[in-house]
Amino acid sequence: MSTKDRSAFDSLPLKTKEFIMYTKEKTLVRLVTIGSVDDGKSTLIGRLLYETNSIFEDQYAAVEKTSKKKGYDEVDLALLLDGLSAERQQGITIDVAHIYFETPARKFIIADSPGHVQYTRNMVTGASNSELAIILIDARNGVLTQSKRHGFIVSLLQIPHMIVAINKMDLVDYSEEVYQGIMTEYEEFSAKLNIHDIMFIPVSALKGDNVVRKSNRMPWYDGPSLLHYLENAHVAADKNLVDFRFPVQYVIRPHLDFRGYAGRISSGTISPEEEIVVLPSGKNSRVKSIITYDGELPEAFAGQSVVLTLHDEIDVSRGDMIVRTHNLPQAGNHFEAMICWMDEKPMVKDSPYIFKHTTKDLRAFITKLSYKIDMNTLHRQTTDTFELNDIGRVELKTSLPIFFDPFNVNSKTGSFILIDPLTNNTVAAGMIRGVAKTVENVLEDVSIEEGAQKKSPHIVWRGWNIPRGTREDRNRHKAVVLWFTGYSGSGKSTIAKVLEEKLFKMGCRTMVLDGDNLRHGLCSDLGFSQKERSENIRRAGETAHLFFEHGNIVACSFISPYRADRAFVRSLFPTDRFLEVHVKCDLEECKRRDPNGLYKKALSGEIEKFTGISDPYEEPEKPEFILETDNLSLEQCVENLILYLQKKNIIHS
Amino acid sequence: MSPYRLSYLKELESESIYIMREVAAEFKNPVMLYSAGKDSSVMVRLAQRAFYPAKFPFPLMHVDTSYKFPEMYEFRDKFCKEIGAKLIVERNEEWIAKGCHPLKMGIEKCCACLKTQALLDALKKHGFDAAFGGARREEEKSRAKERVFSLRDEFGQWDPKNQRPELWDLYNAWINEGQSVRVFPLSNWTEHDIWQYIKLENIPVVPLYFAKKREIIRKNNRLIPISYYSNENNNTHSEIENHQTETVMCRFRTLGCVPCTGAIESYATTLDDIIKEVDEVKKSERENRLIDTTGDSAMEDKKKQGYF
Ligand SMILES: Nc1nc2c(ncn2[C@@H]2O[C@H](COP(=O)(O)OP(=O)(O)O)[C@@H](O)[C@H]2O)c(=O)[nH]1
């Protein structure tokens, strides 16, 4: 900046100044390095660190010492990267390690990923946040299967830039022919993939050729050194700045007059006064302000964490997405995706998984396995399951429609993970391709197990005629679902009923749903197998949803013994409007109470599959409320719930 | 450069804010561990930013070993009062009363009681299901593979072999009964970034970070502040007699407990000096903490047991 610029700059208002300053500053680039054992990946990264002065003296001294001890001639820079002791003993990298270095222009975060086929999931993990990938090839070995696999992963995860570092050039006499041969073969292969930008750099990690500086040992190579390329790659252009997507993370309400929606802009830009629509409610409004700790912004863009306020008071909660009125994402609850399976436990088709997408958790089923990729030949093959490290294409159905963009257009709104509802482990990474729309899906038969999860394909969701918020305004209380779960005889229904009576007297709109009223009518076709229990709960949840949208306080009393079923019901409601109430009572006490003589029958074997006796009860993990009915009186239980509803501003005090 | 690209500090800031909001939204009872150190100061500022104009919706908790520098206690109390944060202080009183001290019990054992155990007890006592910590991946080798959401079993233990994959920015907040999560919103920050940010944001830090003349003794290449030896409770006067005391310009690069934190010789009296020094000195930051050097895998072993 010249002195004149400087003084003009100084006189700008602070906000503008900061904005300008930031864009002139150093930027962050995330890259992933993939290589198989002994390709020289650690040596290469070690060299980058060493030559950019990113190694601490004491670390270098330690490595120097170890190298000497091992009798090496050169300092083994690879030793700088050793992570966990288990790996140190085996001498191989098995998990993604994060490494940091910077140059005057950029700061880099390397996700260093192992390259063997059994670590496919680690590569996918490392690649998921990267803008740039470096793949290592040992010049002596040429293009091996693994190098193709690595390219495939780069293409699958849609990393915009890829560098193929052809390493150990010193061992092939810095031969141009070797370099050309590898490049030609790899280009032929990568033409079949979806890779936008690919660069081949011949290097010797050990000797340092073409890593930081251009080497004069390869005069035939006229491209940049590796570091030069890293510093200049056009990563800025990769951002999607067109489609404004704002998944709401958190509602900020310091006082009654302020309601802001916190989130990180996934893509696009936004300014005050722009017209927006909130999904899924479909309500329109305009942006009032973009708030940050430093003050309001005239414009915000992809990557920024901000708070939006709107001109209209509409109901927006976590999991909703704010978008521009004339640029909508796709919607659907049945779509195709590529997934990578990441769990030791194989995938189970048609079994419920938690589906995490943007800031929303839903339930999803994998309904069809189209194919998986043979990770050696990269050919497609049919399969009836996915095991650890398998990658392939599937169809999924979610409990509610989601709003997404195809992964190749928008990685933030096109990606998801699957979580096993029992272990809570992350079991799969997914990339949405688009809405599933083959004829056979529409024609699939509708049996209870399958059909239950299916939405009528031709019914397009258009929102409620009179929105819930309007009904709530008239009712002067909010709608909420209290889901009482617990053993038979724990006191669920009694509490639900007394609570309803009390709320009703207070002028609230209420409804009680329980096993009795549902199983007599709506669910009279269902028995007590696990599947039928699940279906019963699904219908109960959907019924509760209808009452909820009608503005009611719905008290639902169901044993609902399976966690996954309750998770599904939860997924139907906004986060702060579903209260799971665990009515907890010692099983022995329930048996003693045995209000309907059911335990007696179960114990004698007259009733099969009775929860607590011959069928499991999976306790809630994060209930909003626990009522211990062997310690609290009925009045206390009801009183506590009412206080809670008041505290949460569902009803007025 | 495109005007639509954040500077790296703003990018790191935005990422940390995103993480904090995810935790506040998905966990029932989160807490932010606060040590009065520079990383804590940055973390608190990020929390203020994340929930502005509201206050951040979780308390701060200081797990106090009783051996912190007096300046730290003073700073802590003033700082928390100024920003109006709720501060919980927890100590393992039983062991403190028993006179647990690194010189008597060994560093490992002392840390195990006063830090690790105290932390686990405190988390349990308050029923916290998520705890923010200011650790950074760059700090130490074994941290390089740590997740942002680090799952701990009911004994607070970390299993490096059994970490959940972390993809995109989709953080899995589902945990089983008894499990909890340590969340590291500063995972991708380096020491350099921390100081740059402190400068950019004008964040107050404990004065011990700045160089001044201090009375010390040299021990295994470490500068141990004399104030520690004047601690009446410990029979360490003989130690002083065996060593030469000196007055040197020095500062603390990290702040732990008095007995185990060494100072470094330094003339860095301003933030700019510190930033320059961090860039030039190139010694890893935790070098002056005794705890990390007790074995090659010292830190990793400690984490497996539940140390932060
Ligand atoms: N001659 C030569 N050897 C190399 C080069 N790069 C790495 N190596 C050696 O190859 C071996 C494996 O390297 P390392 O970096 O540990 O591989 P990694 O398993 O991919 O991390 C070591 O003995 C290195 O010294 C190179 O460019 N030239």
mmCIF file with all atom_site columns, N, CA and C in Angstrom, chain A residues 22-23 26 28 30 53 56-58 82 85 87 98 100 107 128-129 131 249 264 294 299 303 305 318 361 424 426 622-623, chain B residues 1 4-5 8 10 14-15 18 22 26 28 49 141 144-145 164 166 168 171-176 188 193 282 284 300:
data_model
loop_
_atom_site.group_PDB
_atom_site.id
_atom_site.type_symbol
_atom_site.label_atom_id
_atom_site.label_alt_id
_atom_site.label_comp_id
_atom_site.label_asym_id
_atom_site.label_entity_id
_atom_site.label_seq_id
_atom_site.pdbx_PDB_ins_code
_atom_site.Cartn_x
_atom_site.Cartn_y
_atom_site.Cartn_z
_atom_site.occupancy
_atom_site.B_iso_or_equiv
_atom_site.pdbx_formal_charge
_atom_site.auth_seq_id
_atom_site.auth_comp_id
_atom_site.auth_asym_id
_atom_site.auth_atom_id
_atom_site.pdbx_PDB_model_num
ATOM 1   N N  . TYR A 1 22  ? -9.060  -7.890  5.160  1.00 0.00 ? 22  TYR A N  1
ATOM 2   C CA . TYR A 1 22  ? -9.124  -9.342  5.126  1.00 0.00 ? 22  TYR A CA 1
ATOM 3   C C  . TYR A 1 22  ? -8.832  -9.894  3.742  1.00 0.00 ? 22  TYR A C  1
ATOM 4   N N  . THR A 1 23  ? -9.373  -9.229  2.754  1.00 0.00 ? 23  THR A N  1
ATOM 5   C CA . THR A 1 23  ? -9.217  -9.803  1.435  1.00 0.00 ? 23  THR A CA 1
ATOM 6   C C  . THR A 1 23  ? -7.787  -9.659  0.929  1.00 0.00 ? 23  THR A C  1
ATOM 7   N N  . LYS A 1 26  ? -3.386  -13.061 3.961  1.00 0.00 ? 26  LYS A N  1
ATOM 8   C CA . LYS A 1 26  ? -3.095  -14.458 3.706  1.00 0.00 ? 26  LYS A CA 1
ATOM 9   C C  . LYS A 1 26  ? -4.366  -15.300 3.720  1.00 0.00 ? 26  LYS A C  1
ATOM 10  N N  . LEU A 1 28  ? -6.299  -19.322 3.528  1.00 0.00 ? 28  LEU A N  1
ATOM 11  C CA . LEU A 1 28  ? -6.113  -20.680 4.020  1.00 0.00 ? 28  LEU A CA 1
ATOM 12  C C  . LEU A 1 28  ? -6.404  -21.662 2.887  1.00 0.00 ? 28  LEU A C  1
ATOM 13  N N  . ARG A 1 30  ? -6.712  -25.847 2.162  1.00 0.00 ? 30  ARG A N  1
ATOM 14  C CA . ARG A 1 30  ? -6.694  -27.178 2.769  1.00 0.00 ? 30  ARG A CA 1
ATOM 15  C C  . ARG A 1 30  ? -6.354  -28.201 1.702  1.00 0.00 ? 30  ARG A C  1
ATOM 16  N N  . ASN A 1 53  ? 10.580  -23.667 6.678  1.00 0.00 ? 53  ASN A N  1
ATOM 17  C CA . ASN A 1 53  ? 10.942  -23.243 8.021  1.00 0.00 ? 53  ASN A CA 1
ATOM 18  C C  . ASN A 1 53  ? 9.830   -23.487 9.028  1.00 0.00 ? 53  ASN A C  1
ATOM 19  N N  . PHE A 1 56  ? 10.163  -27.052 14.136 1.00 0.00 ? 56  PHE A N  1
ATOM 20  C CA . PHE A 1 56  ? 10.753  -26.500 15.344 1.00 0.00 ? 56  PHE A CA 1
ATOM 21  C C  . PHE A 1 56  ? 12.135  -27.095 15.563 1.00 0.00 ? 56  PHE A C  1
ATOM 22  N N  . GLU A 1 57  ? 13.011  -26.257 16.085 1.00 0.00 ? 57  GLU A N  1
ATOM 23  C CA . GLU A 1 57  ? 14.383  -26.699 16.330 1.00 0.00 ? 57  GLU A CA 1
ATOM 24  C C  . GLU A 1 57  ? 14.446  -27.999 17.100 1.00 0.00 ? 57  GLU A C  1
ATOM 25  N N  . ASP A 1 58  ? 13.685  -28.055 18.173 1.00 0.00 ? 58  ASP A N  1
ATOM 26  C CA . ASP A 1 58  ? 13.790  -29.236 19.025 1.00 0.00 ? 58  ASP A CA 1
ATOM 27  C C  . ASP A 1 58  ? 13.264  -30.479 18.318 1.00 0.00 ? 58  ASP A C  1
ATOM 28  N N  . ASP A 1 82  ? 5.671   -38.787 12.500 1.00 0.00 ? 82  ASP A N  1
ATOM 29  C CA . ASP A 1 82  ? 5.135   -39.899 13.270 1.00 0.00 ? 82  ASP A CA 1
ATOM 30  C C  . ASP A 1 82  ? 4.116   -39.422 14.285 1.00 0.00 ? 82  ASP A C  1
ATOM 31  N N  . SER A 1 85  ? 1.707   -43.760 18.938 1.00 0.00 ? 85  SER A N  1
ATOM 32  C CA . SER A 1 85  ? 2.749   -44.742 19.205 1.00 0.00 ? 85  SER A CA 1
ATOM 33  C C  . SER A 1 85  ? 2.441   -46.092 18.561 1.00 0.00 ? 85  SER A C  1
ATOM 34  N N  . GLU A 1 87  ? 1.180   -46.569 15.751 1.00 0.00 ? 87  GLU A N  1
ATOM 35  C CA . GLU A 1 87  ? 1.634   -46.467 14.374 1.00 0.00 ? 87  GLU A CA 1
ATOM 36  C C  . GLU A 1 87  ? 3.144   -46.437 14.313 1.00 0.00 ? 87  GLU A C  1
ATOM 37  N N  . HIS A 1 98  ? -3.164  -34.094 10.858 1.00 0.00 ? 98  HIS A N  1
ATOM 38  C CA . HIS A 1 98  ? -3.241  -32.732 10.357 1.00 0.00 ? 98  HIS A CA 1
ATOM 39  C C  . HIS A 1 98  ? -1.920  -32.018 10.582 1.00 0.00 ? 98  HIS A C  1
ATOM 40  N N  . TYR A 1 100 ? 0.460   -28.434 9.689  1.00 0.00 ? 100 TYR A N  1
ATOM 41  C CA . TYR A 1 100 ? 0.284   -27.018 9.380  1.00 0.00 ? 100 TYR A CA 1
ATOM 42  C C  . TYR A 1 100 ? 1.582   -26.408 8.905  1.00 0.00 ? 100 TYR A C  1
ATOM 43  N N  . LYS A 1 107 ? -1.586  -20.018 4.093  1.00 0.00 ? 107 LYS A N  1
ATOM 44  C CA . LYS A 1 107 ? -1.420  -20.951 5.197  1.00 0.00 ? 107 LYS A CA 1
ATOM 45  C C  . LYS A 1 107 ? -2.033  -22.272 4.742  1.00 0.00 ? 107 LYS A C  1
ATOM 46  N N  . SER A 1 128 ? -12.420 -35.050 2.378  1.00 0.00 ? 128 SER A N  1
ATOM 47  C CA . SER A 1 128 ? -13.730 -34.402 2.427  1.00 0.00 ? 128 SER A CA 1
ATOM 48  C C  . SER A 1 128 ? -13.637 -32.884 2.580  1.00 0.00 ? 128 SER A C  1
ATOM 49  N N  . ASN A 1 129 ? -12.595 -32.397 3.217  1.00 0.00 ? 129 ASN A N  1
ATOM 50  C CA . ASN A 1 129 ? -12.527 -30.945 3.409  1.00 0.00 ? 129 ASN A CA 1
ATOM 51  C C  . ASN A 1 129 ? -11.475 -30.269 2.548  1.00 0.00 ? 129 ASN A C  1
ATOM 52  N N  . GLU A 1 131 ? -9.348  -28.770 -0.804 1.00 0.00 ? 131 GLU A N  1
ATOM 53  C CA . GLU A 1 131 ? -9.531  -28.062 -2.073 1.00 0.00 ? 131 GLU A CA 1
ATOM 54  C C  . GLU A 1 131 ? -8.503  -28.528 -3.078 1.00 0.00 ? 131 GLU A C  1
ATOM 55  N N  . GLN A 1 249 ? -28.316 -22.887 12.245 1.00 0.00 ? 249 GLN A N  1
ATOM 56  C CA . GLN A 1 249 ? -27.678 -23.700 13.269 1.00 0.00 ? 249 GLN A CA 1
ATOM 57  C C  . GLN A 1 249 ? -28.313 -23.493 14.625 1.00 0.00 ? 249 GLN A C  1
ATOM 58  N N  . ARG A 1 264 ? -23.543 -20.728 9.284  1.00 0.00 ? 264 ARG A N  1
ATOM 59  C CA . ARG A 1 264 ? -22.399 -20.448 8.433  1.00 0.00 ? 264 ARG A CA 1
ATOM 60  C C  . ARG A 1 264 ? -22.894 -20.569 6.994  1.00 0.00 ? 264 ARG A C  1
ATOM 61  N N  . ASP A 1 294 ? -18.628 -7.588  15.124 1.00 0.00 ? 294 ASP A N  1
ATOM 62  C CA . ASP A 1 294 ? -17.981 -6.341  14.718 1.00 0.00 ? 294 ASP A CA 1
ATOM 63  C C  . ASP A 1 294 ? -18.953 -5.305  14.186 1.00 0.00 ? 294 ASP A C  1
ATOM 64  N N  . GLU A 1 299 ? -22.777 -7.085  3.161  1.00 0.00 ? 299 GLU A N  1
ATOM 65  C CA . GLU A 1 299 ? -22.909 -8.305  2.356  1.00 0.00 ? 299 GLU A CA 1
ATOM 66  C C  . GLU A 1 299 ? -22.134 -9.406  3.063  1.00 0.00 ? 299 GLU A C  1
ATOM 67  N N  . GLY A 1 303 ? -18.867 -19.236 3.624  1.00 0.00 ? 303 GLY A N  1
ATOM 68  C CA . GLY A 1 303 ? -17.787 -19.463 4.570  1.00 0.00 ? 303 GLY A CA 1
ATOM 69  C C  . GLY A 1 303 ? -17.890 -18.598 5.815  1.00 0.00 ? 303 GLY A C  1
ATOM 70  N N  . SER A 1 305 ? -19.469 -17.058 9.167  1.00 0.00 ? 305 SER A N  1
ATOM 71  C CA . SER A 1 305 ? -20.437 -17.354 10.229 1.00 0.00 ? 305 SER A CA 1
ATOM 72  C C  . SER A 1 305 ? -21.084 -16.048 10.652 1.00 0.00 ? 305 SER A C  1
ATOM 73  N N  . ARG A 1 318 ? -33.589 -24.494 14.144 1.00 0.00 ? 318 ARG A N  1
ATOM 74  C CA . ARG A 1 318 ? -32.432 -25.257 13.691 1.00 0.00 ? 318 ARG A CA 1
ATOM 75  C C  . ARG A 1 318 ? -32.887 -26.335 12.715 1.00 0.00 ? 318 ARG A C  1
ATOM 76  N N  . ASP A 1 361 ? -31.018 -33.593 11.569 1.00 0.00 ? 361 ASP A N  1
ATOM 77  C CA . ASP A 1 361 ? -30.945 -35.039 11.766 1.00 0.00 ? 361 ASP A CA 1
ATOM 78  C C  . ASP A 1 361 ? -32.302 -35.642 11.432 1.00 0.00 ? 361 ASP A C  1
ATOM 79  N N  . ASN A 1 424 ? -24.342 -45.258 17.766 1.00 0.00 ? 424 ASN A N  1
ATOM 80  C CA . ASN A 1 424 ? -24.077 -43.833 17.542 1.00 0.00 ? 424 ASN A CA 1
ATOM 81  C C  . ASN A 1 424 ? -22.791 -43.562 16.772 1.00 0.00 ? 424 ASN A C  1
ATOM 82  N N  . THR A 1 426 ? -20.477 -43.033 13.441 1.00 0.00 ? 426 THR A N  1
ATOM 83  C CA . THR A 1 426 ? -20.633 -42.560 12.066 1.00 0.00 ? 426 THR A CA 1
ATOM 84  C C  . THR A 1 426 ? -20.302 -43.737 11.158 1.00 0.00 ? 426 THR A C  1
ATOM 85  N N  . LYS A 1 622 ? -30.971 -39.203 25.433 1.00 0.00 ? 622 LYS A N  1
ATOM 86  C CA . LYS A 1 622 ? -30.994 -37.780 25.774 1.00 0.00 ? 622 LYS A CA 1
ATOM 87  C C  . LYS A 1 622 ? -32.435 -37.321 25.911 1.00 0.00 ? 622 LYS A C  1
ATOM 88  N N  . PRO A 1 623 ? -33.172 -37.845 26.877 1.00 0.00 ? 623 PRO A N  1
ATOM 89  C CA . PRO A 1 623 ? -34.546 -37.350 27.002 1.00 0.00 ? 623 PRO A CA 1
ATOM 90  C C  . PRO A 1 623 ? -34.506 -35.919 27.516 1.00 0.00 ? 623 PRO A C  1
ATOM 91  N N  . MET B 2 1   ? -6.838  -11.298 -5.881 1.00 0.00 ? 1   MET B N  1
ATOM 92  C CA . MET B 2 1   ? -7.601  -12.270 -5.075 1.00 0.00 ? 1   MET B CA 1
ATOM 93  C C  . MET B 2 1   ? -9.081  -11.907 -5.057 1.00 0.00 ? 1   MET B C  1
ATOM 94  N N  . TYR B 2 4   ? -14.271 -12.405 -2.281 1.00 0.00 ? 4   TYR B N  1
ATOM 95  C CA . TYR B 2 4   ? -15.110 -13.336 -1.542 1.00 0.00 ? 4   TYR B CA 1
ATOM 96  C C  . TYR B 2 4   ? -14.315 -14.467 -0.911 1.00 0.00 ? 4   TYR B C  1
ATOM 97  N N  . ARG B 2 5   ? -13.115 -14.167 -0.514 1.00 0.00 ? 5   ARG B N  1
ATOM 98  C CA . ARG B 2 5   ? -12.368 -15.178 0.210  1.00 0.00 ? 5   ARG B CA 1
ATOM 99  C C  . ARG B 2 5   ? -11.923 -14.562 1.527  1.00 0.00 ? 5   ARG B C  1
ATOM 100 N N  . TYR B 2 8   ? -7.099  -15.923 6.324  1.00 0.00 ? 8   TYR B N  1
ATOM 101 C CA . TYR B 2 8   ? -7.034  -17.205 7.026  1.00 0.00 ? 8   TYR B CA 1
ATOM 102 C C  . TYR B 2 8   ? -7.479  -17.093 8.470  1.00 0.00 ? 8   TYR B C  1
ATOM 103 N N  . LYS B 2 10  ? -9.813  -15.090 9.642  1.00 0.00 ? 10  LYS B N  1
ATOM 104 C CA . LYS B 2 10  ? -11.271 -15.007 9.642  1.00 0.00 ? 10  LYS B CA 1
ATOM 105 C C  . LYS B 2 10  ? -11.885 -16.368 9.299  1.00 0.00 ? 10  LYS B C  1
ATOM 106 N N  . SER B 2 14  ? -14.315 -18.334 11.708 1.00 0.00 ? 14  SER B N  1
ATOM 107 C CA . SER B 2 14  ? -15.633 -18.756 11.267 1.00 0.00 ? 14  SER B CA 1
ATOM 108 C C  . SER B 2 14  ? -15.855 -20.246 11.543 1.00 0.00 ? 14  SER B C  1
ATOM 109 N N  . GLU B 2 15  ? -14.804 -21.025 11.315 1.00 0.00 ? 15  GLU B N  1
ATOM 110 C CA . GLU B 2 15  ? -14.903 -22.458 11.566 1.00 0.00 ? 15  GLU B CA 1
ATOM 111 C C  . GLU B 2 15  ? -15.118 -22.731 13.056 1.00 0.00 ? 15  GLU B C  1
ATOM 112 N N  . TYR B 2 18  ? -18.625 -21.882 14.064 1.00 0.00 ? 18  TYR B N  1
ATOM 113 C CA . TYR B 2 18  ? -19.548 -22.918 13.593 1.00 0.00 ? 18  TYR B CA 1
ATOM 114 C C  . TYR B 2 18  ? -19.560 -24.092 14.562 1.00 0.00 ? 18  TYR B C  1
ATOM 115 N N  . GLU B 2 22  ? -22.698 -25.545 16.871 1.00 0.00 ? 22  GLU B N  1
ATOM 116 C CA . GLU B 2 22  ? -23.162 -26.926 16.762 1.00 0.00 ? 22  GLU B CA 1
ATOM 117 C C  . GLU B 2 22  ? -23.285 -27.552 18.149 1.00 0.00 ? 22  GLU B C  1
ATOM 118 N N  . GLU B 2 26  ? -26.646 -28.960 19.953 1.00 0.00 ? 26  GLU B N  1
ATOM 119 C CA . GLU B 2 26  ? -26.855 -30.403 19.973 1.00 0.00 ? 26  GLU B CA 1
ATOM 120 C C  . GLU B 2 26  ? -26.636 -31.058 21.337 1.00 0.00 ? 26  GLU B C  1
ATOM 121 N N  . LYS B 2 28  ? -26.879 -31.144 25.602 1.00 0.00 ? 28  LYS B N  1
ATOM 122 C CA . LYS B 2 28  ? -27.788 -30.636 26.618 1.00 0.00 ? 28  LYS B CA 1
ATOM 123 C C  . LYS B 2 28  ? -27.086 -29.713 27.589 1.00 0.00 ? 28  LYS B C  1
ATOM 124 N N  . ARG B 2 49  ? -18.306 -14.093 20.159 1.00 0.00 ? 49  ARG B N  1
ATOM 125 C CA . ARG B 2 49  ? -18.672 -13.798 18.778 1.00 0.00 ? 49  ARG B CA 1
ATOM 126 C C  . ARG B 2 49  ? -19.784 -14.719 18.278 1.00 0.00 ? 49  ARG B C  1
ATOM 127 N N  . LYS B 2 141 ? 2.570   -33.920 18.647 1.00 0.00 ? 141 LYS B N  1
ATOM 128 C CA . LYS B 2 141 ? 2.386   -34.938 17.605 1.00 0.00 ? 141 LYS B CA 1
ATOM 129 C C  . LYS B 2 141 ? 1.095   -35.740 17.719 1.00 0.00 ? 141 LYS B C  1
ATOM 130 N N  . ALA B 2 144 ? -2.174  -34.403 16.503 1.00 0.00 ? 144 ALA B N  1
ATOM 131 C CA . ALA B 2 144 ? -2.387  -34.178 15.071 1.00 0.00 ? 144 ALA B CA 1
ATOM 132 C C  . ALA B 2 144 ? -3.523  -35.032 14.529 1.00 0.00 ? 144 ALA B C  1
ATOM 133 N N  . LYS B 2 145 ? -3.805  -36.123 15.215 1.00 0.00 ? 145 LYS B N  1
ATOM 134 C CA . LYS B 2 145 ? -4.849  -37.015 14.712 1.00 0.00 ? 145 LYS B CA 1
ATOM 135 C C  . LYS B 2 145 ? -6.130  -36.918 15.523 1.00 0.00 ? 145 LYS B C  1
ATOM 136 N N  . ARG B 2 164 ? -14.229 -41.726 15.703 1.00 0.00 ? 164 ARG B N  1
ATOM 137 C CA . ARG B 2 164 ? -15.226 -41.631 14.636 1.00 0.00 ? 164 ARG B CA 1
ATOM 138 C C  . ARG B 2 164 ? -14.653 -40.826 13.478 1.00 0.00 ? 164 ARG B C  1
ATOM 139 N N  . GLU B 2 166 ? -14.513 -38.028 10.799 1.00 0.00 ? 166 GLU B N  1
ATOM 140 C CA . GLU B 2 166 ? -15.129 -36.701 10.791 1.00 0.00 ? 166 GLU B CA 1
ATOM 141 C C  . GLU B 2 166 ? -15.126 -36.169 9.373  1.00 0.00 ? 166 GLU B C  1
ATOM 142 N N  . TRP B 2 168 ? -16.510 -33.594 6.200  1.00 0.00 ? 168 TRP B N  1
ATOM 143 C CA . TRP B 2 168 ? -16.999 -32.248 5.897  1.00 0.00 ? 168 TRP B CA 1
ATOM 144 C C  . TRP B 2 168 ? -17.118 -31.489 7.207  1.00 0.00 ? 168 TRP B C  1
ATOM 145 N N  . TYR B 2 171 ? -20.610 -32.788 12.159 1.00 0.00 ? 171 TYR B N  1
ATOM 146 C CA . TYR B 2 171 ? -20.129 -33.355 13.412 1.00 0.00 ? 171 TYR B CA 1
ATOM 147 C C  . TYR B 2 171 ? -21.203 -34.226 14.059 1.00 0.00 ? 171 TYR B C  1
ATOM 148 N N  . ASN B 2 172 ? -20.814 -35.447 14.366 1.00 0.00 ? 172 ASN B N  1
ATOM 149 C CA . ASN B 2 172 ? -21.743 -36.398 14.968 1.00 0.00 ? 172 ASN B CA 1
ATOM 150 C C  . ASN B 2 172 ? -21.824 -36.148 16.473 1.00 0.00 ? 172 ASN B C  1
ATOM 151 N N  . ALA B 2 173 ? -22.982 -35.674 16.908 1.00 0.00 ? 173 ALA B N  1
ATOM 152 C CA . ALA B 2 173 ? -23.132 -35.325 18.323 1.00 0.00 ? 173 ALA B CA 1
ATOM 153 C C  . ALA B 2 173 ? -23.918 -36.383 19.093 1.00 0.00 ? 173 ALA B C  1
ATOM 154 N N  . TRP B 2 174 ? -24.119 -37.528 18.474 1.00 0.00 ? 174 TRP B N  1
ATOM 155 C CA . TRP B 2 174 ? -24.890 -38.573 19.167 1.00 0.00 ? 174 TRP B CA 1
ATOM 156 C C  . TRP B 2 174 ? -23.958 -39.364 20.076 1.00 0.00 ? 174 TRP B C  1
ATOM 157 N N  . ILE B 2 175 ? -24.323 -39.452 21.331 1.00 0.00 ? 175 ILE B N  1
ATOM 158 C CA . ILE B 2 175 ? -23.479 -40.217 22.252 1.00 0.00 ? 175 ILE B CA 1
ATOM 159 C C  . ILE B 2 175 ? -24.338 -41.155 23.087 1.00 0.00 ? 175 ILE B C  1
ATOM 160 N N  . ASN B 2 176 ? -23.716 -42.175 23.595 1.00 0.00 ? 176 ASN B N  1
ATOM 161 C CA . ASN B 2 176 ? -24.429 -43.110 24.461 1.00 0.00 ? 176 ASN B CA 1
ATOM 162 C C  . ASN B 2 176 ? -24.393 -42.608 25.894 1.00 0.00 ? 176 ASN B C  1
ATOM 163 N N  . ASN B 2 188 ? -7.519  -26.284 14.450 1.00 0.00 ? 188 ASN B N  1
ATOM 164 C CA . ASN B 2 188 ? -6.696  -25.911 13.303 1.00 0.00 ? 188 ASN B CA 1
ATOM 165 C C  . ASN B 2 188 ? -5.876  -24.635 13.491 1.00 0.00 ? 188 ASN B C  1
ATOM 166 N N  . ASP B 2 193 ? -1.085  -18.263 14.867 1.00 0.00 ? 193 ASP B N  1
ATOM 167 C CA . ASP B 2 193 ? -2.447  -17.754 14.626 1.00 0.00 ? 193 ASP B CA 1
ATOM 168 C C  . ASP B 2 193 ? -3.034  -17.155 15.900 1.00 0.00 ? 193 ASP B C  1
ATOM 169 N N  . LYS B 2 282 ? 11.187  -21.013 16.745 1.00 0.00 ? 282 LYS B N  1
ATOM 170 C CA . LYS B 2 282 ? 11.012  -22.369 16.257 1.00 0.00 ? 282 LYS B CA 1
ATOM 171 C C  . LYS B 2 282 ? 11.384  -23.437 17.268 1.00 0.00 ? 282 LYS B C  1
ATOM 172 N N  . SER B 2 284 ? 9.195   -26.028 19.746 1.00 0.00 ? 284 SER B N  1
ATOM 173 C CA . SER B 2 284 ? 7.788   -26.296 19.927 1.00 0.00 ? 284 SER B CA 1
ATOM 174 C C  . SER B 2 284 ? 7.381   -25.836 21.310 1.00 0.00 ? 284 SER B C  1
ATOM 175 N N  . GLU B 2 300 ? 0.275   -38.779 24.703 1.00 0.00 ? 300 GLU B N  1
ATOM 176 C CA . GLU B 2 300 ? -0.731  -39.703 24.215 1.00 0.00 ? 300 GLU B CA 1
ATOM 177 C C  . GLU B 2 300 ? -1.233  -40.601 25.351 1.00 0.00 ? 300 GLU B C  1
#
